[in-house]
């Protein structure tokens, strides 16, 4: 869901978002395209790639986070793994 109060991403942020969306889901490894999750609104530079199940379904980030817990994944670990994937 897009917020009316959040500014649109800059051109550089849009390029970064596209690169993140092209990565596998950082939690379960599902193939792209991934949904791009921002830890806080507008923090595109530390966003992470997630499949729909790890992002939006009841066991995903915006639910009980069971999928994350079972894989011992935290948001900080996910950010770190995203940066590692982008640097490779």
Tab-separated table of C-alpha atoms in Angstrom:
chain	number	residue	atom	x	y	z
A	1	UNK	CA	0.000	0.000	0.000
A	2	UNK	CA	1.354	3.386	-0.933
A	3	UNK	CA	1.128	6.249	1.513
A	4	UNK	CA	-0.077	9.636	0.338
A	5	UNK	CA	2.382	11.278	2.758
A	6	UNK	CA	5.488	9.517	1.445
A	7	UNK	CA	7.505	11.321	-1.231
A	8	UNK	CA	8.037	9.499	-4.512
A	9	UNK	CA	11.422	7.782	-4.836
A	10	UNK	CA	14.136	9.733	-6.623
A	11	UNK	CA	15.557	8.444	-9.923
A	12	UNK	CA	18.540	6.947	-8.067
A	13	UNK	CA	16.212	5.296	-5.545
A	14	UNK	CA	14.067	3.909	-8.384
A	15	UNK	CA	17.173	2.284	-9.913
A	16	UNK	CA	18.068	0.791	-6.532
A	17	UNK	CA	14.502	-0.469	-6.016
A	18	UNK	CA	14.631	-2.197	-9.417
A	19	UNK	CA	17.918	-3.912	-8.474
A	20	UNK	CA	16.454	-5.100	-5.157
A	21	UNK	CA	13.281	-6.367	-6.860
A	22	UNK	CA	15.458	-8.446	-9.215
A	23	UNK	CA	16.937	-10.411	-6.275
A	24	UNK	CA	15.614	-13.679	-4.842
A	25	UNK	CA	13.532	-13.415	-1.669
A	26	UNK	CA	16.076	-12.835	1.072
A	27	UNK	CA	14.136	-15.016	3.548
A	28	UNK	CA	13.163	-18.132	1.576
A	29	UNK	CA	15.025	-17.794	-1.724
A	30	UNK	CA	11.941	-17.632	-3.956
A	31	UNK	CA	12.869	-16.365	-7.438
A	32	UNK	CA	12.262	-12.773	-8.569
A	33	UNK	CA	10.516	-10.542	-9.097
A	34	UNK	CA	10.397	-9.723	-5.405
A	35	UNK	CA	8.336	-7.189	-3.525
A	36	UNK	CA	10.538	-4.459	-2.055
A	37	UNK	CA	10.069	-3.910	1.686
A	38	UNK	CA	11.268	-0.711	3.356
A	39	UNK	CA	12.024	-1.024	7.089
A	40	UNK	CA	10.570	2.475	7.477
A	41	UNK	CA	8.763	4.614	4.939
A	42	UNK	CA	11.120	6.157	2.443
A	43	UNK	CA	14.197	4.165	3.529
A	44	UNK	CA	14.742	2.724	0.061
A	45	UNK	CA	18.515	2.350	0.449
A	46	UNK	CA	18.063	-0.339	3.106
A	47	UNK	CA	15.069	-2.057	1.521
A	48	UNK	CA	14.923	-5.842	1.169
A	49	UNK	CA	13.523	-8.237	-1.449
A	50	UNK	CA	10.671	-10.459	-0.281
A	51	UNK	CA	8.325	-12.871	-2.008
A	52	UNK	CA	4.632	-12.249	-1.371
A	53	UNK	CA	4.483	-15.053	1.219
A	54	UNK	CA	7.382	-13.681	3.283
A	55	UNK	CA	6.043	-10.130	2.966
A	56	UNK	CA	2.253	-9.941	2.965
A	57	UNK	CA	0.539	-13.233	3.878
A	58	UNK	CA	-0.507	-13.914	7.492
A	59	UNK	CA	2.781	-15.724	8.263
A	60	UNK	CA	4.906	-13.005	6.615
A	61	UNK	CA	6.436	-9.773	7.876
A	62	UNK	CA	3.120	-7.911	8.024
A	63	UNK	CA	1.530	-10.775	9.936
A	64	UNK	CA	2.850	-13.199	12.556
A	65	UNK	CA	6.348	-13.348	10.964
A	66	UNK	CA	6.313	-17.134	11.386
A	67	UNK	CA	8.107	-17.633	8.052
A	68	UNK	CA	10.897	-15.374	9.308
A	69	UNK	CA	11.085	-17.006	12.747
A	70	UNK	CA	11.359	-20.519	11.301
A	71	UNK	CA	14.341	-19.396	9.208
A	72	UNK	CA	15.909	-17.442	12.105
A	73	UNK	CA	15.807	-14.275	10.019
A	74	UNK	CA	15.558	-10.754	11.433
A	75	UNK	CA	15.078	-7.519	9.550
A	76	UNK	CA	18.676	-6.509	10.271
A	77	UNK	CA	20.004	-9.846	8.951
A	78	UNK	CA	17.802	-9.429	5.876
A	79	UNK	CA	19.242	-5.952	5.215
A	80	UNK	CA	22.761	-7.348	5.584
A	81	UNK	CA	22.059	-10.229	3.185
A	82	UNK	CA	20.498	-7.834	0.677
A	83	UNK	CA	23.617	-5.666	0.694
A	84	UNK	CA	25.786	-8.759	0.321
A	85	UNK	CA	23.712	-9.892	-2.696
A	86	UNK	CA	23.863	-6.456	-4.332
A	87	UNK	CA	27.640	-6.296	-3.872
A	88	UNK	CA	28.253	-9.731	-5.433
